[in-house]
Amino acid sequence: MASSLTTPARAPGKAARASSGQPRFRRLVQGVCLGWFLVLFFVLAWPYGGRIDSERFALRDLAPLELFLWLDPLSALAAATAGRSVFAALGVAAGVLAACAVWPRAFCGYVCPLGTLQDVFEWLAGGRAARFRLKNPGAWSGLRFGVLLAVLTAAALGVMLAGFLAAIPLLTRGLMFSAGWLQVGLMKNWGLAGSFTFAAGLAALLPIGVLGLGLLAPRFWCRCVCPTGALLSLAGLAASRRRQVETICSRCGSCVEACPFGAVNDDASTRPLDCAYCQTCASVCPTGSIHFGPAQ
Protein backbone atom coordinates (compact mmCIF):
# COMPACT_ATOMS: atom_id res chain seq x y z
CA MET A 1 0.00 0.00 0.00
CA ALA A 2 1.30 3.48 -0.76
CA SER A 3 0.03 6.98 -0.22
CA SER A 4 -0.14 9.41 -3.11
CA LEU A 5 1.67 12.72 -3.41
CA THR A 6 -1.42 14.88 -3.29
CA THR A 7 -0.98 16.83 -0.06
CA PRO A 8 -1.19 20.57 -0.75
CA ALA A 9 2.08 22.44 -0.45
CA ARG A 10 2.87 24.43 2.67
CA ALA A 11 5.70 26.82 3.44
CA PRO A 12 8.84 24.76 2.71
CA GLY A 13 10.66 25.70 5.88
CA LYS A 14 7.79 25.05 8.24
CA ALA A 15 7.75 21.26 8.00
CA ALA A 16 11.54 21.14 8.16
CA ARG A 17 11.65 23.21 11.34
CA ALA A 18 8.88 21.14 12.89
CA SER A 19 10.78 17.90 12.32
CA SER A 20 14.36 19.09 12.86
CA GLY A 21 14.33 18.09 16.51
CA GLN A 22 12.46 14.82 16.04
CA PRO A 23 15.52 12.53 15.61
CA ARG A 24 17.02 13.92 18.82
CA PHE A 25 13.76 13.38 20.67
CA ARG A 26 13.51 9.85 19.32
CA ARG A 27 17.09 9.05 20.36
CA LEU A 28 16.39 10.46 23.82
CA VAL A 29 13.29 8.29 24.26
CA GLN A 30 15.16 5.26 22.93
CA GLY A 31 18.04 5.86 25.35
CA VAL A 32 15.72 6.23 28.34
CA CYS A 33 13.78 3.06 27.46
CA LEU A 34 16.92 0.99 26.84
CA GLY A 35 18.51 2.30 30.04
CA TRP A 36 15.41 1.48 32.08
CA PHE A 37 15.20 -1.99 30.56
CA LEU A 38 18.82 -2.65 31.56
CA VAL A 39 18.22 -1.30 35.08
CA LEU A 40 15.22 -3.59 35.48
CA PHE A 41 17.19 -6.58 34.23
CA PHE A 42 20.58 -6.11 35.88
CA VAL A 43 19.72 -4.14 39.03
CA LEU A 44 16.12 -4.46 40.19
CA ALA A 45 15.84 -8.12 39.20
CA TRP A 46 19.13 -9.01 40.93
CA PRO A 47 18.05 -11.45 43.65
CA TYR A 48 21.27 -11.70 45.66
CA GLY A 49 21.49 -8.55 47.75
CA GLY A 50 23.25 -8.74 51.08
CA ARG A 51 20.19 -7.43 52.90
CA ILE A 52 16.60 -6.54 52.20
CA ASP A 53 16.71 -3.33 50.22
CA SER A 54 13.49 -1.40 50.83
CA GLU A 55 14.30 1.19 48.17
CA ARG A 56 14.77 -1.51 45.54
CA PHE A 57 11.44 -3.11 46.40
CA ALA A 58 9.76 0.30 46.31
CA LEU A 59 11.10 0.81 42.77
CA ARG A 60 9.75 -2.60 41.81
CA ASP A 61 6.30 -1.43 42.87
CA LEU A 62 6.60 1.67 40.66
CA ALA A 63 7.98 -0.22 37.66
CA PRO A 64 7.30 -3.98 37.67
CA LEU A 65 10.12 -6.19 36.47
CA GLU A 66 7.79 -7.46 33.74
CA LEU A 67 7.10 -3.94 32.44
CA PHE A 68 8.64 -4.38 28.99
CA LEU A 69 7.22 -7.89 28.62
CA TRP A 70 3.80 -6.37 29.26
CA LEU A 71 4.47 -3.70 26.64
CA ASP A 72 5.09 -6.37 23.99
CA PRO A 73 1.50 -6.97 22.81
CA LEU A 74 2.29 -10.22 21.00
CA SER A 75 3.82 -11.70 24.15
CA ALA A 76 0.63 -11.06 26.12
CA LEU A 77 -1.70 -12.13 23.32
CA ALA A 78 0.15 -15.39 22.71
CA ALA A 79 0.36 -16.19 26.43
CA ALA A 80 -3.36 -15.59 26.90
CA THR A 81 -4.17 -17.71 23.86
CA ALA A 82 -1.86 -20.58 24.84
CA GLY A 83 -3.00 -20.52 28.46
CA ARG A 84 -6.69 -19.99 27.67
CA SER A 85 -6.72 -17.24 30.30
CA VAL A 86 -7.16 -13.52 30.76
CA PHE A 87 -4.73 -11.48 32.86
CA ALA A 88 -3.74 -7.87 33.55
CA ALA A 89 -0.98 -7.75 30.92
CA LEU A 90 -3.65 -8.02 28.22
CA GLY A 91 -4.90 -4.58 29.23
CA VAL A 92 -1.42 -3.12 28.73
CA ALA A 93 -1.12 -4.91 25.37
CA ALA A 94 -4.49 -3.50 24.30
CA GLY A 95 -3.27 -0.03 25.25
CA VAL A 96 -0.13 -0.42 23.12
CA LEU A 97 -2.18 -1.56 20.14
CA ALA A 98 -4.67 1.26 20.66
CA ALA A 99 -1.79 3.76 20.70
CA CYS A 100 -1.03 2.71 17.13
CA ALA A 101 -4.18 4.57 16.12
CA VAL A 102 -2.37 7.79 17.07
CA TRP A 103 1.30 6.93 16.68
CA PRO A 104 1.78 3.96 14.29
CA ARG A 105 4.40 1.45 15.45
CA ALA A 106 5.68 3.86 18.10
CA PHE A 107 6.76 0.85 20.17
CA CYS A 108 9.12 -0.22 17.35
CA GLY A 109 10.58 3.18 16.63
CA TYR A 110 10.84 4.61 20.14
CA VAL A 111 10.41 2.05 22.92
CA CYS A 112 11.66 -1.42 21.97
CA PRO A 113 15.15 -1.98 23.47
CA LEU A 114 15.92 -4.65 20.88
CA GLY A 115 15.29 -2.11 18.13
CA THR A 116 17.53 0.43 19.86
CA LEU A 117 20.32 -2.13 20.15
CA GLN A 118 20.01 -2.73 16.41
CA ASP A 119 20.44 0.99 15.78
CA VAL A 120 23.54 1.03 17.99
CA PHE A 121 25.02 -2.02 16.26
CA GLU A 122 24.38 -0.59 12.80
CA TRP A 123 25.94 2.74 13.83
CA LEU A 124 29.04 0.91 15.08
CA ALA A 125 29.21 -1.19 11.89
CA GLY A 126 29.02 1.94 9.75
CA GLY A 127 30.32 1.62 6.23
CA ARG A 128 31.77 -1.82 6.95
CA ALA A 129 28.28 -3.27 6.49
CA ALA A 130 28.02 -2.08 2.88
CA ARG A 131 29.46 -5.29 1.43
CA PHE A 132 26.65 -7.34 3.02
CA ARG A 133 23.71 -5.12 2.01
CA LEU A 134 20.82 -6.70 0.11
CA LYS A 135 19.81 -4.95 -3.08
CA ASN A 136 16.10 -5.32 -2.37
CA PRO A 137 15.43 -6.00 1.34
CA GLY A 138 11.80 -4.98 0.83
CA ALA A 139 11.23 -8.28 -0.97
CA TRP A 140 11.48 -9.95 2.44
CA SER A 141 9.08 -7.63 4.28
CA GLY A 142 6.15 -10.04 4.06
CA LEU A 143 8.05 -12.69 5.98
CA ARG A 144 7.13 -11.14 9.33
CA PHE A 145 3.44 -11.75 8.72
CA GLY A 146 4.16 -15.43 8.12
CA VAL A 147 6.12 -15.53 11.38
CA LEU A 148 3.24 -13.78 13.17
CA LEU A 149 0.78 -16.33 11.80
CA ALA A 150 3.06 -19.17 12.95
CA VAL A 151 3.35 -17.69 16.45
CA LEU A 152 -0.42 -17.22 16.83
CA THR A 153 -1.18 -20.66 15.38
CA ALA A 154 1.29 -22.25 17.80
CA ALA A 155 -0.29 -20.33 20.68
CA ALA A 156 -3.73 -21.63 19.69
CA LEU A 157 -2.25 -25.13 19.95
CA GLY A 158 -0.77 -24.37 23.37
CA VAL A 159 2.83 -23.80 22.23
CA MET A 160 4.57 -20.52 23.16
CA LEU A 161 6.77 -19.68 20.18
CA ALA A 162 6.36 -16.05 21.21
CA GLY A 163 8.74 -16.71 24.08
CA PHE A 164 11.49 -17.15 21.50
CA LEU A 165 10.40 -14.86 18.65
CA ALA A 166 8.48 -11.89 20.09
CA ALA A 167 10.81 -8.93 20.51
CA ILE A 168 11.01 -8.49 24.30
CA PRO A 169 10.96 -12.20 25.29
CA LEU A 170 13.69 -12.87 22.71
CA LEU A 171 15.94 -10.16 24.16
CA THR A 172 15.16 -11.03 27.79
CA ARG A 173 15.82 -14.73 27.29
CA GLY A 174 19.02 -13.98 25.38
CA LEU A 175 20.36 -11.73 28.14
CA MET A 176 19.35 -14.23 30.81
CA PHE A 177 21.61 -16.89 29.32
CA SER A 178 24.48 -14.58 28.37
CA ALA A 179 25.13 -11.39 30.32
CA GLY A 180 22.78 -12.41 33.14
CA TRP A 181 24.50 -15.81 33.44
CA LEU A 182 27.87 -14.08 33.62
CA GLN A 183 26.57 -11.60 36.19
CA VAL A 184 25.53 -14.37 38.56
CA GLY A 185 28.71 -16.37 38.00
CA LEU A 186 31.11 -13.47 38.43
CA MET A 187 29.33 -11.63 41.23
CA LYS A 188 28.16 -14.67 43.24
CA ASN A 189 29.40 -18.10 42.17
CA TRP A 190 29.21 -20.38 39.15
CA GLY A 191 27.17 -22.95 41.04
CA LEU A 192 24.28 -20.51 41.22
CA ALA A 193 24.72 -19.63 37.56
CA GLY A 194 24.20 -23.27 36.57
CA SER A 195 25.63 -25.20 33.67
CA PHE A 196 25.60 -23.66 30.21
CA THR A 197 23.46 -25.98 28.11
CA PHE A 198 22.92 -26.15 24.36
CA ALA A 199 19.44 -24.65 24.79
CA ALA A 200 20.89 -21.78 26.82
CA GLY A 201 23.50 -21.17 24.15
CA LEU A 202 20.85 -21.10 21.44
CA ALA A 203 18.80 -18.58 23.42
CA ALA A 204 21.90 -16.44 23.93
CA LEU A 205 22.71 -16.47 20.22
CA LEU A 206 19.27 -15.33 19.07
CA PRO A 207 19.75 -11.61 19.93
CA ILE A 208 23.22 -11.75 18.34
CA GLY A 209 21.62 -13.16 15.20
CA VAL A 210 19.07 -10.33 15.23
CA LEU A 211 21.87 -7.76 15.40
CA GLY A 212 23.77 -9.58 12.66
CA LEU A 213 20.79 -9.29 10.33
CA GLY A 214 21.34 -5.54 10.48
CA LEU A 215 24.26 -6.08 8.12
CA LEU A 216 21.77 -7.00 5.39
CA ALA A 217 19.72 -3.80 5.80
CA PRO A 218 18.99 -1.29 8.56
CA ARG A 219 16.55 -2.79 11.06
CA PHE A 220 16.25 -5.93 8.92
CA TRP A 221 14.74 -7.88 11.84
CA CYS A 222 12.12 -5.19 12.49
CA ARG A 223 11.31 -4.73 8.81
CA CYS A 224 11.21 -8.35 7.69
CA VAL A 225 11.09 -10.88 10.55
CA CYS A 226 9.76 -9.53 13.86
CA PRO A 227 6.24 -10.86 14.60
CA THR A 228 5.65 -8.15 17.20
CA GLY A 229 6.35 -5.54 14.55
CA ALA A 230 3.97 -7.32 12.17
CA LEU A 231 1.17 -7.15 14.74
CA LEU A 232 1.81 -3.47 15.37
CA SER A 233 1.90 -2.82 11.61
CA LEU A 234 -1.59 -4.25 11.25
CA ALA A 235 -2.85 -2.18 14.18
CA GLY A 236 -1.27 0.92 12.63
CA LEU A 237 -3.44 0.65 9.53
CA ALA A 238 -6.21 2.23 11.59
CA ALA A 239 -4.05 5.24 12.46
CA SER A 240 -5.57 8.69 12.08
CA ARG A 241 -2.12 10.26 11.64
CA ARG A 242 0.12 9.61 8.66
CA ARG A 243 3.34 10.54 6.97
CA GLN A 244 2.41 13.01 4.24
CA VAL A 245 4.38 14.38 1.31
CA GLU A 246 3.58 17.75 -0.23
CA THR A 247 3.49 18.47 -3.94
CA ILE A 248 6.72 20.51 -3.71
CA CYS A 249 8.66 17.26 -3.18
CA SER A 250 11.61 17.08 -5.59
CA ARG A 251 11.84 13.27 -5.33
CA CYS A 252 15.55 13.50 -4.63
CA GLY A 253 15.56 10.14 -2.84
CA SER A 254 17.02 11.39 0.45
CA CYS A 255 14.07 10.07 2.41
CA VAL A 256 14.28 6.68 0.67
CA GLU A 257 17.92 6.30 1.72
CA ALA A 258 17.42 7.59 5.27
CA CYS A 259 14.34 5.58 6.31
CA PRO A 260 15.52 2.81 8.68
CA PHE A 261 12.28 0.87 8.21
CA GLY A 262 12.16 0.85 4.41
CA ALA A 263 8.81 2.61 4.52
CA VAL A 264 9.39 5.04 1.64
CA ASN A 265 8.81 4.14 -2.00
CA ASP A 266 11.07 5.43 -4.77
CA ASP A 267 8.53 8.15 -5.56
CA ALA A 268 8.65 9.30 -1.88
CA SER A 269 5.19 7.92 -1.10
CA THR A 270 4.64 5.84 2.03
CA ARG A 271 4.25 2.15 2.75
CA PRO A 272 1.82 2.38 5.71
CA LEU A 273 2.54 -1.16 6.93
CA ASP A 274 6.23 -0.33 7.31
CA CYS A 275 6.21 3.24 8.65
CA ALA A 276 7.19 3.53 12.32
CA TYR A 277 6.52 7.28 12.47
CA CYS A 278 10.17 7.88 13.40
CA GLN A 279 10.21 11.02 11.20
CA THR A 280 13.80 10.44 10.12
CA CYS A 281 12.77 11.13 6.53
CA ALA A 282 11.47 14.59 7.42
CA SER A 283 14.75 15.52 9.08
CA VAL A 284 16.73 14.91 5.87
CA CYS A 285 14.24 16.38 3.39
CA PRO A 286 15.93 19.34 1.63
CA THR A 287 12.63 20.93 0.61
CA GLY A 288 10.76 20.45 3.89
CA SER A 289 7.97 18.71 2.01
CA ILE A 290 7.42 15.85 4.50
CA HIS A 291 5.29 16.20 7.58
CA PHE A 292 3.42 13.95 9.98
CA GLY A 293 -0.06 14.63 11.20
CA PRO A 294 -3.79 13.93 10.78
CA ALA A 295 -4.53 12.11 7.55
CA GLN A 296 -6.01 14.29 4.84
XYZ file of C-alpha atoms in Angstrom:
296
model
C 0.000 0.000 0.000
C 1.299 3.477 -0.757
C 0.029 6.984 -0.221
C -0.145 9.410 -3.110
C 1.669 12.719 -3.412
C -1.425 14.877 -3.289
C -0.982 16.834 -0.063
C -1.192 20.572 -0.746
C 2.081 22.442 -0.450
C 2.875 24.432 2.667
C 5.702 26.824 3.444
C 8.836 24.755 2.714
C 10.663 25.699 5.881
C 7.790 25.054 8.245
C 7.752 21.263 8.003
C 11.543 21.142 8.159
C 11.651 23.209 11.340
C 8.876 21.139 12.895
C 10.776 17.895 12.317
C 14.355 19.086 12.860
C 14.331 18.090 16.514
C 12.464 14.822 16.038
C 15.516 12.527 15.611
C 17.021 13.923 18.817
C 13.761 13.383 20.668
C 13.514 9.851 19.320
C 17.087 9.052 20.364
C 16.386 10.458 23.815
C 13.293 8.291 24.258
C 15.160 5.258 22.933
C 18.037 5.859 25.349
C 15.719 6.231 28.337
C 13.783 3.063 27.458
C 16.919 0.992 26.839
C 18.505 2.303 30.037
C 15.405 1.483 32.077
C 15.200 -1.989 30.564
C 18.816 -2.651 31.564
C 18.222 -1.302 35.078
C 15.218 -3.587 35.476
C 17.189 -6.581 34.230
C 20.576 -6.115 35.883
C 19.717 -4.140 39.035
C 16.123 -4.459 40.191
C 15.835 -8.121 39.204
C 19.135 -9.007 40.931
C 18.053 -11.454 43.653
C 21.271 -11.700 45.657
C 21.486 -8.548 47.752
C 23.251 -8.738 51.084
C 20.187 -7.427 52.901
C 16.604 -6.536 52.202
C 16.712 -3.331 50.225
C 13.485 -1.400 50.831
C 14.303 1.194 48.166
C 14.766 -1.510 45.540
C 11.441 -3.111 46.402
C 9.758 0.296 46.306
C 11.098 0.808 42.770
C 9.750 -2.598 41.808
C 6.300 -1.428 42.865
C 6.601 1.671 40.658
C 7.980 -0.220 37.658
C 7.302 -3.985 37.674
C 10.124 -6.188 36.467
C 7.793 -7.460 33.737
C 7.103 -3.937 32.441
C 8.644 -4.382 28.988
C 7.223 -7.887 28.618
C 3.805 -6.374 29.255
C 4.471 -3.699 26.640
C 5.090 -6.365 23.987
C 1.501 -6.971 22.808
C 2.294 -10.223 21.005
C 3.820 -11.704 24.151
C 0.634 -11.063 26.120
C -1.696 -12.127 23.318
C 0.148 -15.393 22.705
C 0.363 -16.192 26.426
C -3.359 -15.591 26.897
C -4.171 -17.714 23.862
C -1.861 -20.581 24.840
C -3.001 -20.524 28.462
C -6.693 -19.988 27.673
C -6.722 -17.242 30.295
C -7.157 -13.519 30.763
C -4.726 -11.479 32.861
C -3.735 -7.875 33.548
C -0.982 -7.746 30.918
C -3.655 -8.020 28.221
C -4.900 -4.579 29.227
C -1.420 -3.117 28.726
C -1.122 -4.912 25.370
C -4.489 -3.504 24.301
C -3.273 -0.028 25.247
C -0.126 -0.416 23.123
C -2.179 -1.561 20.139
C -4.668 1.264 20.658
C -1.793 3.762 20.702
C -1.031 2.712 17.128
C -4.179 4.570 16.121
C -2.370 7.787 17.072
C 1.298 6.927 16.677
C 1.784 3.963 14.289
C 4.399 1.449 15.449
C 5.685 3.862 18.100
C 6.764 0.853 20.168
C 9.121 -0.223 17.349
C 10.576 3.185 16.629
C 10.842 4.609 20.136
C 10.411 2.050 22.916
C 11.657 -1.420 21.968
C 15.149 -1.981 23.472
C 15.917 -4.651 20.876
C 15.287 -2.115 18.126
C 17.527 0.425 19.860
C 20.322 -2.132 20.151
C 20.013 -2.730 16.411
C 20.442 0.992 15.782
C 23.539 1.030 17.993
C 25.023 -2.020 16.263
C 24.384 -0.592 12.804
C 25.941 2.736 13.835
C 29.038 0.908 15.075
C 29.208 -1.188 11.894
C 29.025 1.941 9.753
C 30.320 1.619 6.228
C 31.765 -1.820 6.952
C 28.285 -3.268 6.486
C 28.019 -2.076 2.879
C 29.460 -5.293 1.435
C 26.647 -7.335 3.017
C 23.708 -5.122 2.007
C 20.825 -6.696 0.113
C 19.811 -4.952 -3.078
C 16.099 -5.315 -2.367
C 15.426 -5.998 1.343
C 11.801 -4.984 0.828
C 11.230 -8.281 -0.969
C 11.482 -9.951 2.439
C 9.083 -7.627 4.284
C 6.149 -10.036 4.055
C 8.051 -12.693 5.980
C 7.129 -11.139 9.332
C 3.435 -11.747 8.723
C 4.162 -15.431 8.123
C 6.123 -15.527 11.381
C 3.241 -13.781 13.166
C 0.780 -16.330 11.804
C 3.055 -19.169 12.946
C 3.347 -17.690 16.450
C -0.421 -17.225 16.828
C -1.182 -20.661 15.384
C 1.287 -22.255 17.797
C -0.294 -20.329 20.679
C -3.730 -21.634 19.692
C -2.246 -25.133 19.955
C -0.770 -24.370 23.370
C 2.833 -23.798 22.230
C 4.569 -20.521 23.163
C 6.773 -19.682 20.185
C 6.359 -16.050 21.209
C 8.743 -16.713 24.081
C 11.494 -17.148 21.499
C 10.398 -14.861 18.648
C 8.479 -11.892 20.090
C 10.809 -8.930 20.515
C 11.013 -8.492 24.301
C 10.963 -12.196 25.293
C 13.691 -12.871 22.714
C 15.941 -10.164 24.160
C 15.156 -11.032 27.790
C 15.820 -14.726 27.287
C 19.022 -13.979 25.383
C 20.360 -11.730 28.136
C 19.354 -14.234 30.805
C 21.611 -16.893 29.317
C 24.478 -14.583 28.371
C 25.126 -11.386 30.324
C 22.775 -12.413 33.142
C 24.501 -15.807 33.435
C 27.875 -14.075 33.616
C 26.569 -11.601 36.187
C 25.533 -14.369 38.556
C 28.706 -16.370 38.002
C 31.112 -13.472 38.427
C 29.329 -11.633 41.228
C 28.157 -14.674 43.238
C 29.396 -18.101 42.166
C 29.209 -20.375 39.151
C 27.171 -22.954 41.040
C 24.285 -20.514 41.218
C 24.721 -19.630 37.560
C 24.201 -23.270 36.565
C 25.629 -25.205 33.674
C 25.598 -23.656 30.213
C 23.459 -25.984 28.109
C 22.921 -26.149 24.363
C 19.437 -24.650 24.785
C 20.892 -21.780 26.824
C 23.505 -21.171 24.151
C 20.853 -21.096 21.441
C 18.799 -18.581 23.420
C 21.903 -16.438 23.935
C 22.712 -16.473 20.225
C 19.267 -15.328 19.066
C 19.751 -11.608 19.926
C 23.216 -11.752 18.345
C 21.618 -13.162 15.201
C 19.071 -10.331 15.231
C 21.873 -7.764 15.397
C 23.772 -9.577 12.660
C 20.786 -9.287 10.329
C 21.343 -5.536 10.479
C 24.261 -6.076 8.122
C 21.768 -7.001 5.394
C 19.725 -3.805 5.796
C 18.985 -1.288 8.559
C 16.549 -2.793 11.058
C 16.246 -5.933 8.917
C 14.742 -7.880 11.835
C 12.116 -5.193 12.491
C 11.306 -4.729 8.814
C 11.208 -8.349 7.690
C 11.094 -10.876 10.550
C 9.760 -9.534 13.859
C 6.236 -10.860 14.597
C 5.646 -8.151 17.203
C 6.355 -5.538 14.545
C 3.967 -7.316 12.174
C 1.170 -7.153 14.744
C 1.814 -3.465 15.368
C 1.902 -2.817 11.613
C -1.589 -4.249 11.246
C -2.855 -2.177 14.177
C -1.273 0.915 12.630
C -3.439 0.646 9.530
C -6.212 2.232 11.592
C -4.046 5.244 12.464
C -5.569 8.690 12.078
C -2.122 10.264 11.642
C 0.116 9.606 8.661
C 3.337 10.541 6.969
C 2.414 13.014 4.240
C 4.384 14.381 1.305
C 3.580 17.746 -0.233
C 3.494 18.466 -3.945
C 6.716 20.511 -3.715
C 8.662 17.256 -3.179
C 11.609 17.080 -5.586
C 11.843 13.267 -5.328
C 15.550 13.503 -4.630
C 15.562 10.139 -2.844
C 17.022 11.394 0.447
C 14.074 10.068 2.411
C 14.281 6.681 0.675
C 17.922 6.298 1.724
C 17.415 7.591 5.269
C 14.342 5.583 6.313
C 15.515 2.805 8.675
C 12.283 0.867 8.215
C 12.162 0.850 4.406
C 8.807 2.614 4.519
C 9.389 5.039 1.645
C 8.815 4.138 -1.999
C 11.074 5.431 -4.772
C 8.533 8.154 -5.560
C 8.655 9.303 -1.883
C 5.193 7.919 -1.101
C 4.641 5.840 2.033
C 4.245 2.153 2.754
C 1.819 2.381 5.713
C 2.543 -1.155 6.927
C 6.229 -0.326 7.314
C 6.210 3.239 8.647
C 7.185 3.528 12.318
C 6.521 7.278 12.472
C 10.168 7.882 13.404
C 10.211 11.025 11.205
C 13.802 10.444 10.119
C 12.769 11.127 6.531
C 11.467 14.589 7.420
C 14.746 15.519 9.079
C 16.727 14.910 5.874
C 14.245 16.378 3.386
C 15.927 19.344 1.630
C 12.628 20.930 0.611
C 10.760 20.446 3.894
C 7.967 18.714 2.012
C 7.423 15.854 4.497
C 5.292 16.196 7.582
C 3.424 13.951 9.975
C -0.060 14.628 11.197
C -3.786 13.932 10.779
C -4.533 12.106 7.548
C -6.010 14.285 4.839
